[in-house]
Amino acid sequence: MSRPGRRGRATIEDVAKLAGVSRQTVSRAVNDMAEITPSTKQRVLEAVRTLGYRPSRFARGLVKQDTTTIGLIIPDLVNPFFPEVAAGVLAAAEHRGWHVVVCDTQYSPERELAALEVLSHQADAIVGYLSYPDDELERHAGGVPLVLLERPGSSPRLGSVSIDIEGGVLAGMRHLVSSGHNRIGMLDGAPYPSANGRRQHYLSVSHELGLAVDDGWVFDCDHSVEGGASAMEALLGAHPDVTAVFAFNDLVAVGAVQAARGLGRQVPADCAVIGFDGLQLGELVDPPLTTLHIDKRRIGELAVEQVALILSEQTNAATHWPVVRPRLVIRRSA
């Protein structure tokens, strides 16, 4: 047997292809089951040795019926958005009798790769907010199925749960324009690389609506109240004629409201503010926050459904990408 050219850890699919058998046959061979012929078993084990294949927990579970474990990678447990997504994953997994292992990367690329490496040995599938290119993610996951959150996947072996960011931005911007605003700035989230193109959609929608704005009307900030406040001060300093602000998320929007009021501007009379999350926090601040509400628990539930489909081999994950659509919730901030 010749070893196929590839990078990263060998997968059960690689062994099956090299040996000319099914995944189930590979699992039976590596678990020393009796349902295959000695010659087939020998061929499979030779492929295992050639590729240096190490069975995942799921490959062993095909025979032993172990409890399925999902690895969940999120970037920030402090941000209230992500615990709600995690709650959806945990509830859906518990309903199936599955376990969940949670890793918080704190927006660190190094932590993200470390989490992938650890979970590739502990989990049957990995769900997460991941920033690296698909091929690199698959390489570090070592053949363990992946479900990406809030971004599409380019590989047939990758599942995905996305948010209709373009539709949300369009709904929010149309609301601001219909309210009489045409000088609308944006506070965009950074440094997370997988920020879903809010900036690009803001710029394209602004062009469609005939607004005279460009990239200079967008100020970056981290995903926090403090970050939003700082970016709002910078935006109003550069463009004092701004009458409305589209914020990356609700935490940033709350910071924007605080900064505007600290500069003597009334919200929404002098400057309207709209968020993008639908956090409960938005109902409690003064004025209550207009926002694009996202069903965060549903994201987690759909991710577990993707895992179930991938592990059962009922579908090609890349052809079944569910999308969660934001809903405009109008309150007094805009």
Short mmCIF file of C-alpha atoms in Angstrom, two decimals:
data_model
loop_
_atom_site.label_atom_id
_atom_site.label_comp_id
_atom_site.label_asym_id
_atom_site.label_seq_id
_atom_site.Cartn_x
_atom_site.Cartn_y
_atom_site.Cartn_z
CA MET A 1 0.00 0.00 0.00
CA SER A 2 1.20 3.49 -0.80
CA ARG A 3 0.56 6.27 1.63
CA PRO A 4 -1.63 9.04 0.13
CA GLY A 5 -0.22 12.55 0.23
CA ARG A 6 -1.98 14.55 2.97
CA ARG A 7 -1.32 16.84 5.88
CA GLY A 8 -2.34 16.36 9.49
CA ARG A 9 -3.58 13.37 11.39
CA ALA A 10 -5.11 10.47 9.48
CA THR A 11 -8.88 9.98 9.73
CA ILE A 12 -11.07 6.89 9.65
CA GLU A 13 -12.11 7.92 6.12
CA ASP A 14 -8.44 7.86 5.03
CA VAL A 15 -8.02 4.33 6.38
CA ALA A 16 -11.26 3.15 4.76
CA LYS A 17 -10.24 4.60 1.40
CA LEU A 18 -6.75 3.12 1.50
CA ALA A 19 -8.03 -0.31 2.54
CA GLY A 20 -11.00 -0.21 0.18
CA VAL A 21 -13.60 -0.81 2.92
CA SER A 22 -16.33 1.08 4.79
CA ARG A 23 -15.89 3.12 7.97
CA GLN A 24 -17.79 0.47 9.90
CA THR A 25 -15.35 -2.19 8.71
CA VAL A 26 -12.42 -0.07 9.88
CA SER A 27 -14.08 0.31 13.29
CA ARG A 28 -14.66 -3.45 13.55
CA ALA A 29 -11.04 -4.17 12.64
CA VAL A 30 -9.48 -1.73 15.13
CA ASN A 31 -11.83 -2.96 17.87
CA ASP A 32 -10.98 -6.64 17.13
CA MET A 33 -14.55 -7.63 16.29
CA ALA A 34 -15.34 -10.95 14.62
CA GLU A 35 -17.71 -9.80 11.86
CA ILE A 36 -14.97 -9.43 9.22
CA THR A 37 -12.65 -11.89 7.52
CA PRO A 38 -9.02 -12.23 8.65
CA SER A 39 -7.76 -11.00 5.28
CA THR A 40 -9.92 -7.86 5.46
CA LYS A 41 -8.83 -7.20 9.01
CA GLN A 42 -5.19 -7.57 8.00
CA ARG A 43 -5.67 -5.14 5.13
CA VAL A 44 -7.30 -2.59 7.40
CA LEU A 45 -4.62 -2.86 10.09
CA GLU A 46 -1.91 -2.49 7.46
CA ALA A 47 -3.59 0.74 6.34
CA VAL A 48 -3.77 1.85 9.98
CA ARG A 49 -0.03 1.30 10.39
CA THR A 50 0.78 2.94 7.07
CA LEU A 51 -1.16 6.08 7.92
CA GLY A 52 -0.37 6.16 11.62
CA TYR A 53 -4.10 6.27 12.31
CA ARG A 54 -5.28 6.72 15.89
CA PRO A 55 -8.99 5.90 16.44
CA SER A 56 -11.15 8.73 17.73
CA ARG A 57 -13.66 8.28 20.51
CA PHE A 58 -16.42 8.16 17.90
CA ALA A 59 -14.72 5.41 15.92
CA ARG A 60 -14.57 3.33 19.11
CA GLY A 61 -18.12 4.30 19.99
CA LEU A 62 -19.44 2.79 16.73
CA VAL A 63 -18.87 -0.55 18.43
CA LYS A 64 -18.88 0.17 22.15
CA GLN A 65 -21.84 2.57 22.14
CA ASP A 66 -20.03 5.05 24.40
CA THR A 67 -21.82 8.27 25.33
CA THR A 68 -21.27 10.91 22.67
CA THR A 69 -19.23 13.92 23.75
CA ILE A 70 -19.33 17.31 22.02
CA GLY A 71 -16.53 19.83 22.36
CA LEU A 72 -17.78 23.44 22.43
CA ILE A 73 -15.34 26.27 21.69
CA ILE A 74 -16.50 29.80 22.44
CA PRO A 75 -14.46 33.02 22.49
CA ASP A 76 -15.73 34.77 25.61
CA LEU A 77 -17.71 33.41 28.58
CA VAL A 78 -18.02 36.93 30.01
CA ASN A 79 -19.96 38.23 27.01
CA PRO A 80 -23.60 37.23 27.78
CA PHE A 81 -24.22 36.31 24.13
CA PHE A 82 -22.07 33.18 24.23
CA PRO A 83 -23.40 31.58 27.43
CA GLU A 84 -26.85 31.67 25.83
CA VAL A 85 -25.51 29.83 22.78
CA ALA A 86 -23.80 27.36 25.13
CA ALA A 87 -27.08 26.89 27.01
CA GLY A 88 -28.71 25.86 23.73
CA VAL A 89 -25.94 23.35 23.04
CA LEU A 90 -26.11 21.94 26.57
CA ALA A 91 -29.90 21.57 26.54
CA ALA A 92 -30.00 19.90 23.12
CA ALA A 93 -27.10 17.60 24.04
CA GLU A 94 -28.69 16.64 27.35
CA HIS A 95 -31.91 15.76 25.52
CA ARG A 96 -29.90 13.22 23.51
CA GLY A 97 -27.99 11.94 26.54
CA TRP A 98 -24.74 13.49 25.28
CA HIS A 99 -21.96 15.22 27.21
CA VAL A 100 -20.46 18.65 26.46
CA VAL A 101 -16.92 19.90 27.18
CA VAL A 102 -16.61 23.71 26.99
CA CYS A 103 -13.43 25.65 26.13
CA ASP A 104 -13.14 29.46 26.36
CA THR A 105 -10.48 30.82 23.99
CA GLN A 106 -10.68 34.45 25.18
CA TYR A 107 -10.27 35.48 21.53
CA SER A 108 -6.77 33.97 21.47
CA PRO A 109 -5.72 32.16 18.26
CA GLU A 110 -3.25 30.11 20.28
CA ARG A 111 -5.97 29.03 22.73
CA GLU A 112 -8.22 28.16 19.81
CA LEU A 113 -5.70 25.76 18.29
CA ALA A 114 -4.89 24.30 21.70
CA ALA A 115 -8.60 23.67 22.31
CA LEU A 116 -8.91 21.94 18.94
CA GLU A 117 -5.94 19.70 19.70
CA VAL A 118 -7.30 18.71 23.12
CA LEU A 119 -10.88 18.17 21.97
CA SER A 120 -9.77 16.12 18.95
CA HIS A 121 -8.76 13.43 21.49
CA GLN A 122 -11.73 13.85 23.85
CA ALA A 123 -14.77 14.60 21.69
CA ASP A 124 -16.77 12.90 18.97
CA ALA A 125 -17.49 16.26 17.32
CA ILE A 126 -16.51 19.88 17.86
CA VAL A 127 -18.82 22.91 17.69
CA GLY A 128 -17.35 26.35 17.85
CA TYR A 129 -16.60 29.94 16.99
CA LEU A 130 -13.40 29.36 15.04
CA SER A 131 -11.29 31.89 13.16
CA TYR A 132 -8.73 29.82 11.23
CA PRO A 133 -9.16 28.76 7.58
CA ASP A 134 -11.16 25.57 7.07
CA ASP A 135 -8.25 23.41 5.95
CA GLU A 136 -6.22 24.37 9.02
CA LEU A 137 -9.16 23.71 11.33
CA GLU A 138 -9.66 20.26 9.83
CA ARG A 139 -5.97 19.50 10.15
CA HIS A 140 -5.88 20.35 13.86
CA ALA A 141 -9.19 18.57 14.50
CA GLY A 142 -7.62 15.37 13.18
CA GLY A 143 -10.70 14.05 11.44
CA VAL A 144 -13.17 14.84 14.23
CA PRO A 145 -16.31 16.40 12.66
CA LEU A 146 -16.60 20.17 13.00
CA VAL A 147 -19.65 22.45 13.11
CA LEU A 148 -18.77 26.11 12.63
CA LEU A 149 -20.85 28.81 14.29
CA GLU A 150 -21.68 32.07 12.50
CA ARG A 151 -19.61 31.23 9.43
CA PRO A 152 -20.04 28.88 6.47
CA GLY A 153 -17.73 25.95 5.83
CA SER A 154 -16.10 25.20 2.49
CA SER A 155 -15.55 21.47 3.05
CA PRO A 156 -18.18 18.72 2.78
CA ARG A 157 -17.02 17.49 6.19
CA LEU A 158 -17.83 20.80 7.91
CA GLY A 159 -21.23 21.67 9.32
CA SER A 160 -22.32 25.25 9.87
CA VAL A 161 -24.93 27.36 11.64
CA SER A 162 -25.01 30.92 10.33
CA ILE A 163 -26.75 34.19 11.13
CA ASP A 164 -28.33 36.28 8.39
CA ILE A 165 -26.07 39.25 9.08
CA GLU A 166 -26.90 40.99 5.81
CA GLY A 167 -30.64 40.79 6.48
CA GLY A 168 -30.16 42.07 10.02
CA VAL A 169 -28.00 45.02 8.95
CA LEU A 170 -30.49 45.88 6.19
CA ALA A 171 -33.43 45.85 8.60
CA GLY A 172 -31.59 48.01 11.13
CA MET A 173 -30.34 50.53 8.61
CA ARG A 174 -33.75 50.82 6.95
CA HIS A 175 -35.27 51.54 10.34
CA LEU A 176 -32.76 54.31 11.01
CA VAL A 177 -33.24 55.86 7.56
CA SER A 178 -37.05 55.70 7.85
CA SER A 179 -36.66 57.54 11.17
CA GLY A 180 -34.99 60.42 9.32
CA HIS A 181 -31.29 59.59 9.74
CA ASN A 182 -28.82 59.85 6.87
CA ARG A 183 -25.57 60.40 8.80
CA ILE A 184 -25.14 56.98 10.35
CA GLY A 185 -21.84 55.79 11.78
CA MET A 186 -20.83 52.30 12.80
CA LEU A 187 -18.92 50.76 15.70
CA ASP A 188 -17.47 47.46 14.46
CA GLY A 189 -16.28 44.61 16.64
CA ALA A 190 -12.62 43.74 16.84
CA PRO A 191 -10.28 41.93 17.16
CA TYR A 192 -12.16 38.69 16.45
CA PRO A 193 -11.34 37.73 12.83
CA SER A 194 -14.67 35.99 12.22
CA ALA A 195 -16.84 39.09 12.69
CA ASN A 196 -19.33 38.04 9.98
CA GLY A 197 -18.89 41.04 7.71
CA ARG A 198 -21.03 43.55 9.58
CA ARG A 199 -18.78 46.34 8.31
CA GLN A 200 -19.06 45.19 4.69
CA HIS A 201 -22.83 44.91 4.92
CA TYR A 202 -23.10 48.30 6.62
CA LEU A 203 -21.14 49.89 3.77
CA SER A 204 -23.01 48.08 0.99
CA VAL A 205 -26.43 48.77 2.54
CA SER A 206 -25.49 52.43 3.09
CA HIS A 207 -24.62 52.67 -0.60
CA GLU A 208 -27.93 51.05 -1.58
CA LEU A 209 -29.81 53.52 0.63
CA GLY A 210 -27.95 56.49 -0.85
CA LEU A 211 -26.00 57.42 2.29
CA ALA A 212 -22.78 59.41 1.88
CA VAL A 213 -20.62 57.28 4.21
CA ASP A 214 -17.43 55.32 3.71
CA ASP A 215 -14.99 53.23 5.75
CA GLY A 216 -13.98 56.37 7.64
CA TRP A 217 -17.38 56.29 9.35
CA VAL A 218 -16.55 52.91 10.91
CA PHE A 219 -14.58 52.73 14.18
CA ASP A 220 -13.29 49.45 15.61
CA CYS A 221 -13.63 48.41 19.23
CA ASP A 222 -13.56 45.28 21.34
CA HIS A 223 -16.83 43.56 22.22
CA SER A 224 -17.50 45.38 25.47
CA VAL A 225 -19.29 48.35 27.00
CA GLU A 226 -15.95 50.07 27.54
CA GLY A 227 -14.91 49.40 23.96
CA GLY A 228 -18.16 50.82 22.64
CA ALA A 229 -17.83 53.95 24.75
CA SER A 230 -14.28 54.62 23.58
CA ALA A 231 -15.13 54.03 19.92
CA MET A 232 -18.22 56.24 20.20
CA GLU A 233 -16.12 59.11 21.50
CA ALA A 234 -13.74 58.66 18.57
CA LEU A 235 -16.59 58.50 16.05
CA LEU A 236 -18.29 61.64 17.35
CA GLY A 237 -14.94 63.42 17.47
CA ALA A 238 -14.30 62.62 13.81
CA HIS A 239 -17.91 63.07 12.65
CA PRO A 240 -19.77 65.39 15.03
CA ASP A 241 -22.69 65.53 12.59
CA VAL A 242 -23.52 61.82 13.17
CA THR A 243 -27.17 61.43 14.19
CA ALA A 244 -27.33 57.61 14.50
CA VAL A 245 -24.99 54.72 15.23
CA PHE A 246 -25.17 51.07 14.23
CA ALA A 247 -23.27 49.01 16.82
CA PHE A 248 -21.65 45.60 16.33
CA ASN A 249 -23.48 44.15 19.34
CA ASP A 250 -25.56 45.21 22.31
CA LEU A 251 -22.63 45.62 24.70
CA VAL A 252 -20.99 48.03 22.27
CA ALA A 253 -24.34 49.81 21.82
CA VAL A 254 -24.72 50.31 25.58
CA GLY A 255 -21.23 51.82 25.68
CA ALA A 256 -22.17 54.09 22.79
CA VAL A 257 -25.23 55.35 24.66
CA GLN A 258 -23.15 56.06 27.76
CA ALA A 259 -20.51 57.95 25.77
CA ALA A 260 -23.09 60.00 23.86
CA ARG A 261 -24.79 61.06 27.07
CA GLY A 262 -21.42 61.81 28.66
CA LEU A 263 -20.75 64.20 25.77
CA GLY A 264 -24.04 65.96 26.37
CA ARG A 265 -26.04 64.26 23.64
CA GLN A 266 -29.52 62.93 24.26
CA VAL A 267 -30.38 59.44 23.01
CA PRO A 268 -32.26 59.22 20.70
CA ALA A 269 -33.07 62.93 20.23
CA ASP A 270 -29.50 63.90 19.27
CA CYS A 271 -28.10 60.48 18.39
CA ALA A 272 -29.99 57.21 17.94
CA VAL A 273 -28.25 53.92 18.76
CA ILE A 274 -29.10 50.42 17.56
CA GLY A 275 -27.50 47.15 18.70
CA PHE A 276 -27.21 43.66 17.23
CA ASP A 277 -27.75 40.79 19.70
CA GLY A 278 -31.00 40.99 21.60
CA LEU A 279 -29.42 40.63 25.04
CA GLN A 280 -31.71 40.97 28.06
CA LEU A 281 -29.38 43.77 29.16
CA GLY A 282 -30.86 45.93 26.40
CA GLU A 283 -34.25 45.96 28.13
CA LEU A 284 -32.74 47.23 31.40
CA VAL A 285 -30.66 50.22 30.27
CA ASP A 286 -32.00 53.77 29.88
CA PRO A 287 -33.21 54.28 27.23
CA PRO A 288 -34.08 50.64 26.40
CA LEU A 289 -32.06 49.47 23.43
CA THR A 290 -33.38 49.01 19.92
CA THR A 291 -31.68 45.89 18.59
CA LEU A 292 -31.59 43.08 16.08
CA HIS A 293 -32.61 40.13 18.25
CA ILE A 294 -30.87 36.79 17.59
CA ASP A 295 -32.26 33.54 18.99
CA LYS A 296 -28.99 32.52 20.60
CA ARG A 297 -30.23 29.27 22.13
CA ARG A 298 -31.52 28.23 18.73
CA ILE A 299 -27.98 28.56 17.35
CA GLY A 300 -26.82 26.01 19.92
CA GLU A 301 -29.74 23.68 19.26
CA LEU A 302 -29.17 23.74 15.50
CA ALA A 303 -25.47 23.03 16.04
CA VAL A 304 -26.30 19.85 17.96
CA GLU A 305 -28.72 18.84 15.21
CA GLN A 306 -25.85 19.26 12.72
CA VAL A 307 -23.63 17.05 14.86
CA ALA A 308 -26.30 14.35 14.97
CA LEU A 309 -26.67 14.39 11.19
CA ILE A 310 -22.91 14.24 10.60
CA LEU A 311 -22.28 11.44 13.08
CA SER A 312 -25.18 9.38 11.74
CA GLU A 313 -23.92 9.98 8.17
CA GLN A 314 -27.48 10.84 7.12
CA THR A 315 -26.42 13.89 5.17
CA ASN A 316 -23.59 15.87 3.68
CA ALA A 317 -23.28 18.65 6.26
CA ALA A 318 -22.19 21.18 3.65
CA THR A 319 -25.61 20.98 1.94
CA HIS A 320 -27.65 21.56 5.12
CA TRP A 321 -26.57 24.89 6.61
CA PRO A 322 -29.31 26.32 8.83
CA VAL A 323 -29.53 30.10 9.12
CA VAL A 324 -30.86 32.07 12.12
CA ARG A 325 -32.52 35.33 11.07
CA PRO A 326 -32.36 38.42 13.31
CA ARG A 327 -35.61 40.18 14.28
CA LEU A 328 -35.80 43.96 14.68
CA VAL A 329 -36.95 44.92 18.18
CA ILE A 330 -37.78 48.64 18.37
CA ARG A 331 -37.37 50.34 21.75
CA ARG A 332 -36.57 53.93 22.71
CA SER A 333 -32.87 54.20 21.78
CA ALA A 334 -33.65 54.41 18.04
#
